[in-house]
Amino acid sequence: MNANHKRRVFLKGSVAAGTIGVAASAGLLAPAAVMAEWPANAFSARKVPDALDNLLGSNATEASDKIKIKAPEIAENGAVVPITIESGIDGTESIALLAAANGTPLVATFTMGEGAKAYAATRIKLGKTGDVIAVCKAGGKMYSARTGVKVTIGGCGG
Amino acid sequence: MAATKLKARFKKDVVTVKALMNHPMETGLRKIKETGKLVPAHHITEISCTANGKEVLSANWSGGVSKNPYLAFKYAGAKGDEIALTWKDNKGGTETVTSKVK
């Protein structure tokens, strides 16, 4: 009986501690809100036009050969696909990187600050063979380029 | 956990910044085979990079960026610039690293 009572007390104590934990993590999350808000609805969109709509307010893009995407033609490992994007368009403000065949196509967005070149390189996951799309925003207009990447082993799920 | 590596090099009026972060980058869609349970999402969401206190690049990422992510970018800078890179993940984790342009 006594032991059972102690167990109750312990349970109560741990519940209280849990509440404090939640409060603390909520506090930790607050500074993130100060930075540019993470566009959750754009990142969770399942189709390329939806993702662009949610991110940039429009999905009307103009194909441009001034945007260069460097990507492997065949990616042996879809979990690590190196991508380099370089835009030759004057005044490129931001670059969005999308993988058309991924469940959630929007992978990353880059915003250029003062003095930054329209250049970004990273490594992304590709679920299956598909296009890698780069959308550059410059002077209120959107330009896009795409390149196909063949994936032999997918990098999403497992 | 090894810290983020940050290197910046100056060449012909342009500074190239390269960063290698240490992060699992879980999408939240991967399953553990034995249990069939989903691995909770844990990935970097925001990156901010400054040179001498001015923001030169900011990025928003999804879990679609590879594990232990690599990022490179270029800006018009000079030798000796103070570079700082901060990342934040969806669980409130954050790290800031600094480096000098060589």
PDB file of C-alpha atoms in Angstrom:
ATOM      1  CA  MET A   1       0.000   0.000   0.000  1.00  0.00           C
ATOM      2  CA  ASN A   2       2.769   2.342   0.992  1.00  0.00           C
ATOM      3  CA  ALA A   3       4.807   1.485  -2.067  1.00  0.00           C
ATOM      4  CA  ASN A   4       1.788   2.087  -4.279  1.00  0.00           C
ATOM      5  CA  HIS A   5       1.300   5.492  -2.718  1.00  0.00           C
ATOM      6  CA  LYS A   6       4.901   6.418  -3.445  1.00  0.00           C
ATOM      7  CA  ARG A   7       4.375   5.358  -7.023  1.00  0.00           C
ATOM      8  CA  ARG A   8       1.431   7.755  -7.277  1.00  0.00           C
ATOM      9  CA  VAL A   9       3.532  10.581  -5.945  1.00  0.00           C
ATOM     10  CA  PHE A  10       6.264   9.755  -8.414  1.00  0.00           C
ATOM     11  CA  LEU A  11       3.818   9.758 -11.324  1.00  0.00           C
ATOM     12  CA  LYS A  12       2.421  13.111 -10.312  1.00  0.00           C
ATOM     13  CA  GLY A  13       5.912  14.502 -10.067  1.00  0.00           C
ATOM     14  CA  SER A  14       6.878  13.301 -13.518  1.00  0.00           C
ATOM     15  CA  VAL A  15       3.735  14.747 -15.076  1.00  0.00           C
ATOM     16  CA  ALA A  16       4.561  18.116 -13.564  1.00  0.00           C
ATOM     17  CA  ALA A  17       8.129  17.882 -14.849  1.00  0.00           C
ATOM     18  CA  GLY A  18       6.758  17.076 -18.278  1.00  0.00           C
ATOM     19  CA  THR A  19       4.711  20.262 -18.311  1.00  0.00           C
ATOM     20  CA  ILE A  20       7.778  22.309 -17.462  1.00  0.00           C
ATOM     21  CA  GLY A  21       9.638  20.569 -20.277  1.00  0.00           C
ATOM     22  CA  VAL A  22       6.956  21.563 -22.780  1.00  0.00           C
ATOM     23  CA  ALA A  23       6.997  25.144 -21.548  1.00  0.00           C
ATOM     24  CA  ALA A  24      10.761  25.305 -21.826  1.00  0.00           C
ATOM     25  CA  SER A  25      10.810  24.002 -25.378  1.00  0.00           C
ATOM     26  CA  ALA A  26       8.077  26.482 -26.340  1.00  0.00           C
ATOM     27  CA  GLY A  27      10.350  29.198 -25.032  1.00  0.00           C
ATOM     28  CA  LEU A  28      13.248  27.851 -27.047  1.00  0.00           C
ATOM     29  CA  LEU A  29      11.182  27.953 -30.214  1.00  0.00           C
ATOM     30  CA  ALA A  30      10.310  31.621 -29.813  1.00  0.00           C
ATOM     31  CA  PRO A  31      13.567  33.098 -31.224  1.00  0.00           C
ATOM     32  CA  ALA A  32      12.978  31.236 -34.508  1.00  0.00           C
ATOM     33  CA  ALA A  33       9.901  33.392 -35.080  1.00  0.00           C
ATOM     34  CA  VAL A  34      12.125  36.469 -35.186  1.00  0.00           C
ATOM     35  CA  MET A  35      13.794  35.224 -38.365  1.00  0.00           C
ATOM     36  CA  ALA A  36      11.948  35.060 -41.685  1.00  0.00           C
ATOM     37  CA  GLU A  37       9.073  32.702 -41.144  1.00  0.00           C
ATOM     38  CA  TRP A  38       9.578  29.166 -42.365  1.00  0.00           C
ATOM     39  CA  PRO A  39       6.964  28.667 -45.112  1.00  0.00           C
ATOM     40  CA  ALA A  40       5.501  25.417 -43.798  1.00  0.00           C
ATOM     41  CA  ASN A  41       2.655  25.290 -46.335  1.00  0.00           C
ATOM     42  CA  ALA A  42       5.094  25.612 -49.243  1.00  0.00           C
ATOM     43  CA  PHE A  43       7.328  22.865 -47.895  1.00  0.00           C
ATOM     44  CA  SER A  44       4.412  20.508 -47.268  1.00  0.00           C
ATOM     45  CA  ALA A  45       2.852  21.021 -50.729  1.00  0.00           C
ATOM     46  CA  ARG A  46       2.808  17.819 -52.758  1.00  0.00           C
ATOM     47  CA  LYS A  47       2.932  19.307 -56.247  1.00  0.00           C
ATOM     48  CA  VAL A  48       5.409  21.715 -57.831  1.00  0.00           C
ATOM     49  CA  PRO A  49       2.832  24.426 -58.810  1.00  0.00           C
ATOM     50  CA  ASP A  50       1.259  24.297 -55.329  1.00  0.00           C
ATOM     51  CA  ALA A  51       4.653  24.661 -53.685  1.00  0.00           C
ATOM     52  CA  LEU A  52       5.475  27.691 -55.856  1.00  0.00           C
ATOM     53  CA  ASP A  53       2.042  29.225 -55.227  1.00  0.00           C
ATOM     54  CA  ASN A  54       2.511  28.912 -51.487  1.00  0.00           C
ATOM     55  CA  LEU A  55       6.081  30.126 -51.561  1.00  0.00           C
ATOM     56  CA  LEU A  56       6.067  32.966 -54.088  1.00  0.00           C
ATOM     57  CA  GLY A  57       2.364  33.641 -54.611  1.00  0.00           C
ATOM     58  CA  SER A  58       2.419  32.469 -58.214  1.00  0.00           C
ATOM     59  CA  ASN A  59       3.550  29.531 -60.291  1.00  0.00           C
ATOM     60  CA  ALA A  60       4.013  31.386 -63.559  1.00  0.00           C
ATOM     61  CA  THR A  61       7.674  30.994 -64.411  1.00  0.00           C
ATOM     62  CA  GLU A  62       9.573  31.797 -67.566  1.00  0.00           C
ATOM     63  CA  ALA A  63      12.129  29.259 -68.743  1.00  0.00           C
ATOM     64  CA  SER A  64      15.588  30.787 -68.840  1.00  0.00           C
ATOM     65  CA  ASP A  65      18.867  29.403 -70.107  1.00  0.00           C
ATOM     66  CA  LYS A  66      20.735  31.858 -67.902  1.00  0.00           C
ATOM     67  CA  ILE A  67      20.140  29.631 -64.916  1.00  0.00           C
ATOM     68  CA  LYS A  68      22.660  26.846 -64.762  1.00  0.00           C
ATOM     69  CA  ILE A  69      21.986  23.730 -62.741  1.00  0.00           C
ATOM     70  CA  LYS A  70      24.906  21.443 -62.195  1.00  0.00           C
ATOM     71  CA  ALA A  71      23.674  17.987 -61.284  1.00  0.00           C
ATOM     72  CA  PRO A  72      24.757  14.453 -62.104  1.00  0.00           C
ATOM     73  CA  GLU A  73      22.947  12.836 -65.042  1.00  0.00           C
ATOM     74  CA  ILE A  74      22.793   9.590 -63.142  1.00  0.00           C
ATOM     75  CA  ALA A  75      22.800   9.583 -59.349  1.00  0.00           C
ATOM     76  CA  GLU A  76      23.812   6.216 -57.978  1.00  0.00           C
ATOM     77  CA  ASN A  77      22.744   7.156 -54.496  1.00  0.00           C
ATOM     78  CA  GLY A  78      19.578   9.249 -54.295  1.00  0.00           C
ATOM     79  CA  ALA A  79      20.276  10.146 -50.674  1.00  0.00           C
ATOM     80  CA  VAL A  80      23.157  12.401 -51.618  1.00  0.00           C
ATOM     81  CA  VAL A  81      22.850  14.242 -54.925  1.00  0.00           C
ATOM     82  CA  PRO A  82      25.116  17.274 -55.317  1.00  0.00           C
ATOM     83  CA  ILE A  83      23.367  20.244 -56.903  1.00  0.00           C
ATOM     84  CA  THR A  84      24.865  23.594 -57.866  1.00  0.00           C
ATOM     85  CA  ILE A  85      22.710  26.454 -59.094  1.00  0.00           C
ATOM     86  CA  GLU A  86      24.102  29.568 -60.691  1.00  0.00           C
ATOM     87  CA  SER A  87      21.950  32.332 -62.105  1.00  0.00           C
ATOM     88  CA  GLY A  88      23.184  34.759 -64.722  1.00  0.00           C
ATOM     89  CA  ILE A  89      20.076  36.924 -64.376  1.00  0.00           C
ATOM     90  CA  ASP A  90      20.805  40.396 -63.026  1.00  0.00           C
ATOM     91  CA  GLY A  91      19.347  41.109 -59.622  1.00  0.00           C
ATOM     92  CA  THR A  92      18.481  37.555 -58.651  1.00  0.00           C
ATOM     93  CA  GLU A  93      16.970  37.874 -55.182  1.00  0.00           C
ATOM     94  CA  SER A  94      16.198  34.295 -54.343  1.00  0.00           C
ATOM     95  CA  ILE A  95      16.546  30.776 -55.613  1.00  0.00           C
ATOM     96  CA  ALA A  96      14.134  27.941 -54.876  1.00  0.00           C
ATOM     97  CA  LEU A  97      15.244  24.381 -55.405  1.00  0.00           C
ATOM     98  CA  LEU A  98      12.655  21.713 -56.147  1.00  0.00           C
ATOM     99  CA  ALA A  99      12.771  18.009 -56.911  1.00  0.00           C
ATOM    100  CA  ALA A 100       9.728  17.280 -59.066  1.00  0.00           C
ATOM    101  CA  ALA A 101       9.482  13.568 -58.257  1.00  0.00           C
ATOM    102  CA  ASN A 102       9.785  13.912 -54.472  1.00  0.00           C
ATOM    103  CA  GLY A 103       6.694  13.529 -52.290  1.00  0.00           C
ATOM    104  CA  THR A 104       7.127  17.127 -51.152  1.00  0.00           C
ATOM    105  CA  PRO A 105       8.965  18.783 -54.053  1.00  0.00           C
ATOM    106  CA  LEU A 106      10.248  21.955 -52.396  1.00  0.00           C
ATOM    107  CA  VAL A 107      13.665  21.153 -50.986  1.00  0.00           C
ATOM    108  CA  ALA A 108      15.293  24.480 -50.223  1.00  0.00           C
ATOM    109  CA  THR A 109      15.084  28.205 -50.749  1.00  0.00           C
ATOM    110  CA  PHE A 110      18.025  30.582 -50.710  1.00  0.00           C
ATOM    111  CA  THR A 111      17.678  34.336 -50.301  1.00  0.00           C
ATOM    112  CA  MET A 112      20.567  36.463 -51.450  1.00  0.00           C
ATOM    113  CA  GLY A 113      21.580  39.341 -49.225  1.00  0.00           C
ATOM    114  CA  GLU A 114      23.692  42.352 -50.060  1.00  0.00           C
ATOM    115  CA  GLY A 115      26.688  41.465 -52.206  1.00  0.00           C
ATOM    116  CA  ALA A 116      25.772  37.809 -52.511  1.00  0.00           C
ATOM    117  CA  LYS A 117      26.243  36.128 -55.880  1.00  0.00           C
ATOM    118  CA  ALA A 118      23.351  34.199 -57.358  1.00  0.00           C
ATOM    119  CA  TYR A 119      25.016  30.939 -56.535  1.00  0.00           C
ATOM    120  CA  ALA A 120      24.189  28.126 -54.178  1.00  0.00           C
ATOM    121  CA  ALA A 121      25.430  24.590 -53.846  1.00  0.00           C
ATOM    122  CA  THR A 122      24.127  21.819 -51.636  1.00  0.00           C
ATOM    123  CA  ARG A 123      23.343  18.121 -51.572  1.00  0.00           C
ATOM    124  CA  ILE A 124      19.772  16.871 -51.711  1.00  0.00           C
ATOM    125  CA  LYS A 125      17.756  13.668 -51.509  1.00  0.00           C
ATOM    126  CA  LEU A 126      15.922  12.382 -54.575  1.00  0.00           C
ATOM    127  CA  GLY A 127      13.253   9.747 -54.104  1.00  0.00           C
ATOM    128  CA  LYS A 128      13.257   8.653 -57.719  1.00  0.00           C
ATOM    129  CA  THR A 129      14.202   9.693 -61.237  1.00  0.00           C
ATOM    130  CA  GLY A 130      12.871  13.128 -62.058  1.00  0.00           C
ATOM    131  CA  ASP A 131      13.580  16.743 -62.802  1.00  0.00           C
ATOM    132  CA  VAL A 132      15.476  19.086 -60.526  1.00  0.00           C
ATOM    133  CA  ILE A 133      13.987  22.549 -60.890  1.00  0.00           C
ATOM    134  CA  ALA A 134      15.513  25.888 -59.962  1.00  0.00           C
ATOM    135  CA  VAL A 135      13.287  28.941 -59.741  1.00  0.00           C
ATOM    136  CA  CYS A 136      14.989  32.313 -59.536  1.00  0.00           C
ATOM    137  CA  LYS A 137      13.204  35.497 -58.594  1.00  0.00           C
ATOM    138  CA  ALA A 138      14.592  38.673 -60.125  1.00  0.00           C
ATOM    139  CA  GLY A 139      12.941  42.069 -60.416  1.00  0.00           C
ATOM    140  CA  GLY A 140       9.503  40.728 -59.547  1.00  0.00           C
ATOM    141  CA  LYS A 141       9.648  38.044 -62.238  1.00  0.00           C
ATOM    142  CA  MET A 142      10.259  34.356 -61.889  1.00  0.00           C
ATOM    143  CA  TYR A 143      12.577  32.354 -64.076  1.00  0.00           C
ATOM    144  CA  SER A 144      13.076  28.640 -64.034  1.00  0.00           C
ATOM    145  CA  ALA A 145      15.361  25.959 -65.344  1.00  0.00           C
ATOM    146  CA  ARG A 146      15.228  22.211 -65.024  1.00  0.00           C
ATOM    147  CA  THR A 147      17.440  19.243 -65.548  1.00  0.00           C
ATOM    148  CA  GLY A 148      16.746  15.524 -65.356  1.00  0.00           C
ATOM    149  CA  VAL A 149      18.485  13.294 -62.858  1.00  0.00           C
ATOM    150  CA  LYS A 150      18.254   9.541 -63.086  1.00  0.00           C
ATOM    151  CA  VAL A 151      18.263   7.839 -59.706  1.00  0.00           C
ATOM    152  CA  THR A 152      19.214   4.207 -59.331  1.00  0.00           C
ATOM    153  CA  ILE A 153      18.696   3.922 -55.552  1.00  0.00           C
ATOM    154  CA  GLY A 154      16.106   6.232 -53.982  1.00  0.00           C
ATOM    155  CA  GLY A 155      16.963   8.456 -51.052  1.00  0.00           C
ATOM    156  CA  CYS A 156      13.588   8.885 -49.403  1.00  0.00           C
ATOM    157  CA  GLY A 157      12.004   6.419 -47.027  1.00  0.00           C
ATOM    158  CA  GLY A 158      13.647   3.062 -46.388  1.00  0.00           C
TER     159      GLY A 158
ATOM    160  CA  MET B   1      28.575  15.657 -32.234  1.00  0.00           C
ATOM    161  CA  ALA B   2      31.233  17.269 -34.289  1.00  0.00           C
ATOM    162  CA  ALA B   3      30.735  20.953 -34.848  1.00  0.00           C
ATOM    163  CA  THR B   4      29.814  22.566 -38.136  1.00  0.00           C
ATOM    164  CA  LYS B   5      32.801  23.170 -40.375  1.00  0.00           C
ATOM    165  CA  LEU B   6      32.965  26.597 -41.947  1.00  0.00           C
ATOM    166  CA  LYS B   7      35.553  27.744 -44.460  1.00  0.00           C
ATOM    167  CA  ALA B   8      35.716  30.916 -46.498  1.00  0.00           C
ATOM    168  CA  ARG B   9      38.239  31.720 -49.162  1.00  0.00           C
ATOM    169  CA  PHE B  10      38.863  34.935 -51.085  1.00  0.00           C
ATOM    170  CA  LYS B  11      39.708  34.800 -54.796  1.00  0.00           C
ATOM    171  CA  LYS B  12      39.318  37.499 -57.464  1.00  0.00           C
ATOM    172  CA  ASP B  13      36.939  39.816 -55.517  1.00  0.00           C
ATOM    173  CA  VAL B  14      34.703  36.916 -54.560  1.00  0.00           C
ATOM    174  CA  VAL B  15      34.528  35.050 -51.295  1.00  0.00           C
ATOM    175  CA  THR B  16      33.385  31.447 -51.470  1.00  0.00           C
ATOM    176  CA  VAL B  17      31.903  30.157 -48.246  1.00  0.00           C
ATOM    177  CA  LYS B  18      31.607  26.430 -47.686  1.00  0.00           C
ATOM    178  CA  ALA B  19      29.902  24.846 -44.731  1.00  0.00           C
ATOM    179  CA  LEU B  20      29.460  21.264 -43.645  1.00  0.00           C
ATOM    180  CA  MET B  21      26.894  20.786 -40.895  1.00  0.00           C
ATOM    181  CA  ASN B  22      26.391  17.779 -38.725  1.00  0.00           C
ATOM    182  CA  HIS B  23      22.722  16.899 -38.643  1.00  0.00           C
ATOM    183  CA  PRO B  24      20.573  13.750 -39.152  1.00  0.00           C
ATOM    184  CA  MET B  25      18.088  15.578 -41.460  1.00  0.00           C
ATOM    185  CA  GLU B  26      15.195  13.190 -40.840  1.00  0.00           C
ATOM    186  CA  THR B  27      12.243  13.883 -43.132  1.00  0.00           C
ATOM    187  CA  GLY B  28       9.699  12.364 -40.766  1.00  0.00           C
ATOM    188  CA  LEU B  29       8.700   9.879 -43.479  1.00  0.00           C
ATOM    189  CA  ARG B  30      11.305   7.188 -42.877  1.00  0.00           C
ATOM    190  CA  LYS B  31      10.224   3.990 -41.134  1.00  0.00           C
ATOM    191  CA  ILE B  32      12.203   1.751 -38.833  1.00  0.00           C
ATOM    192  CA  LYS B  33      11.929  -1.659 -40.501  1.00  0.00           C
ATOM    193  CA  GLU B  34      11.651  -3.749 -37.300  1.00  0.00           C
ATOM    194  CA  THR B  35       8.890  -1.732 -35.625  1.00  0.00           C
ATOM    195  CA  GLY B  36       7.202  -0.039 -38.587  1.00  0.00           C
ATOM    196  CA  LYS B  37       7.262   3.209 -36.653  1.00  0.00           C
ATOM    197  CA  LEU B  38       8.057   6.510 -38.302  1.00  0.00           C
ATOM    198  CA  VAL B  39      11.235   8.288 -37.352  1.00  0.00           C
ATOM    199  CA  PRO B  40      10.127  11.761 -36.221  1.00  0.00           C
ATOM    200  CA  ALA B  41      11.128  14.679 -38.419  1.00  0.00           C
ATOM    201  CA  HIS B  42      14.337  16.317 -37.314  1.00  0.00           C
ATOM    202  CA  HIS B  43      15.902  18.602 -39.868  1.00  0.00           C
ATOM    203  CA  ILE B  44      17.420  22.039 -40.257  1.00  0.00           C
ATOM    204  CA  THR B  45      14.785  24.605 -41.203  1.00  0.00           C
ATOM    205  CA  GLU B  46      16.609  27.906 -41.255  1.00  0.00           C
ATOM    206  CA  ILE B  47      20.110  29.046 -42.016  1.00  0.00           C
ATOM    207  CA  SER B  48      21.458  32.524 -41.770  1.00  0.00           C
ATOM    208  CA  CYS B  49      24.924  33.582 -42.812  1.00  0.00           C
ATOM    209  CA  THR B  50      26.462  36.959 -42.096  1.00  0.00           C
ATOM    210  CA  ALA B  51      29.674  38.688 -43.139  1.00  0.00           C
ATOM    211  CA  ASN B  52      30.829  41.425 -40.754  1.00  0.00           C
ATOM    212  CA  GLY B  53      27.373  41.377 -39.181  1.00  0.00           C
ATOM    213  CA  LYS B  54      25.459  41.872 -42.473  1.00  0.00           C
ATOM    214  CA  GLU B  55      23.311  39.052 -43.731  1.00  0.00           C
ATOM    215  CA  VAL B  56      24.586  37.743 -47.067  1.00  0.00           C
ATOM    216  CA  LEU B  57      22.548  34.582 -47.370  1.00  0.00           C
ATOM    217  CA  SER B  58      19.545  33.064 -45.680  1.00  0.00           C
ATOM    218  CA  ALA B  59      18.013  29.732 -46.510  1.00  0.00           C
ATOM    219  CA  ASN B  60      14.931  27.705 -45.618  1.00  0.00           C
ATOM    220  CA  TRP B  61      15.276  23.963 -45.878  1.00  0.00           C
ATOM    221  CA  SER B  62      13.040  20.924 -45.762  1.00  0.00           C
ATOM    222  CA  GLY B  63      14.043  17.391 -44.879  1.00  0.00           C
ATOM    223  CA  GLY B  64      14.844  16.942 -48.572  1.00  0.00           C
ATOM    224  CA  VAL B  65      18.364  18.170 -48.015  1.00  0.00           C
ATOM    225  CA  SER B  66      20.834  15.338 -47.460  1.00  0.00           C
ATOM    226  CA  LYS B  67      22.073  14.170 -44.085  1.00  0.00           C
ATOM    227  CA  ASN B  68      25.053  16.132 -42.779  1.00  0.00           C
ATOM    228  CA  PRO B  69      24.224  18.962 -45.169  1.00  0.00           C
ATOM    229  CA  TYR B  70      26.678  20.837 -47.313  1.00  0.00           C
ATOM    230  CA  LEU B  71      26.157  24.442 -48.336  1.00  0.00           C
ATOM    231  CA  ALA B  72      28.268  26.695 -50.514  1.00  0.00           C
ATOM    232  CA  PHE B  73      27.664  30.233 -51.673  1.00  0.00           C
ATOM    233  CA  LYS B  74      29.570  33.251 -52.953  1.00  0.00           C
ATOM    234  CA  TYR B  75      29.550  36.935 -52.159  1.00  0.00           C
ATOM    235  CA  ALA B  76      31.553  40.031 -52.946  1.00  0.00           C
ATOM    236  CA  GLY B  77      33.813  40.417 -49.947  1.00  0.00           C
ATOM    237  CA  ALA B  78      37.364  40.747 -48.778  1.00  0.00           C
ATOM    238  CA  LYS B  79      40.064  38.932 -46.851  1.00  0.00           C
ATOM    239  CA  GLY B  80      39.585  39.061 -43.092  1.00  0.00           C
ATOM    240  CA  ASP B  81      35.774  39.316 -43.177  1.00  0.00           C
ATOM    241  CA  GLU B  82      34.126  37.769 -40.142  1.00  0.00           C
ATOM    242  CA  ILE B  83      31.754  35.048 -41.280  1.00  0.00           C
ATOM    243  CA  ALA B  84      29.065  33.660 -38.982  1.00  0.00           C
ATOM    244  CA  LEU B  85      26.644  30.871 -39.798  1.00  0.00           C
ATOM    245  CA  THR B  86      23.645  29.973 -37.671  1.00  0.00           C
ATOM    246  CA  TRP B  87      21.318  27.066 -38.239  1.00  0.00           C
ATOM    247  CA  LYS B  88      18.083  26.195 -36.477  1.00  0.00           C
ATOM    248  CA  ASP B  89      16.226  22.905 -36.635  1.00  0.00           C
ATOM    249  CA  ASN B  90      12.566  22.008 -36.179  1.00  0.00           C
ATOM    250  CA  LYS B  91      13.183  20.784 -32.635  1.00  0.00           C
ATOM    251  CA  GLY B  92      14.601  24.088 -31.423  1.00  0.00           C
ATOM    252  CA  GLY B  93      18.222  23.041 -31.754  1.00  0.00           C
ATOM    253  CA  THR B  94      20.621  25.681 -32.970  1.00  0.00           C
ATOM    254  CA  GLU B  95      24.315  26.225 -33.565  1.00  0.00           C
ATOM    255  CA  THR B  96      26.426  29.208 -34.551  1.00  0.00           C
ATOM    256  CA  VAL B  97      29.912  28.936 -35.954  1.00  0.00           C
ATOM    257  CA  THR B  98      32.261  31.698 -36.980  1.00  0.00           C
ATOM    258  CA  SER B  99      35.256  31.894 -39.259  1.00  0.00           C
ATOM    259  CA  LYS B 100      37.507  34.420 -40.969  1.00  0.00           C
ATOM    260  CA  VAL B 101      37.901  34.775 -44.714  1.00  0.00           C
ATOM    261  CA  LYS B 102      41.338  33.581 -45.828  1.00  0.00           C
TER     262      LYS B 102
END
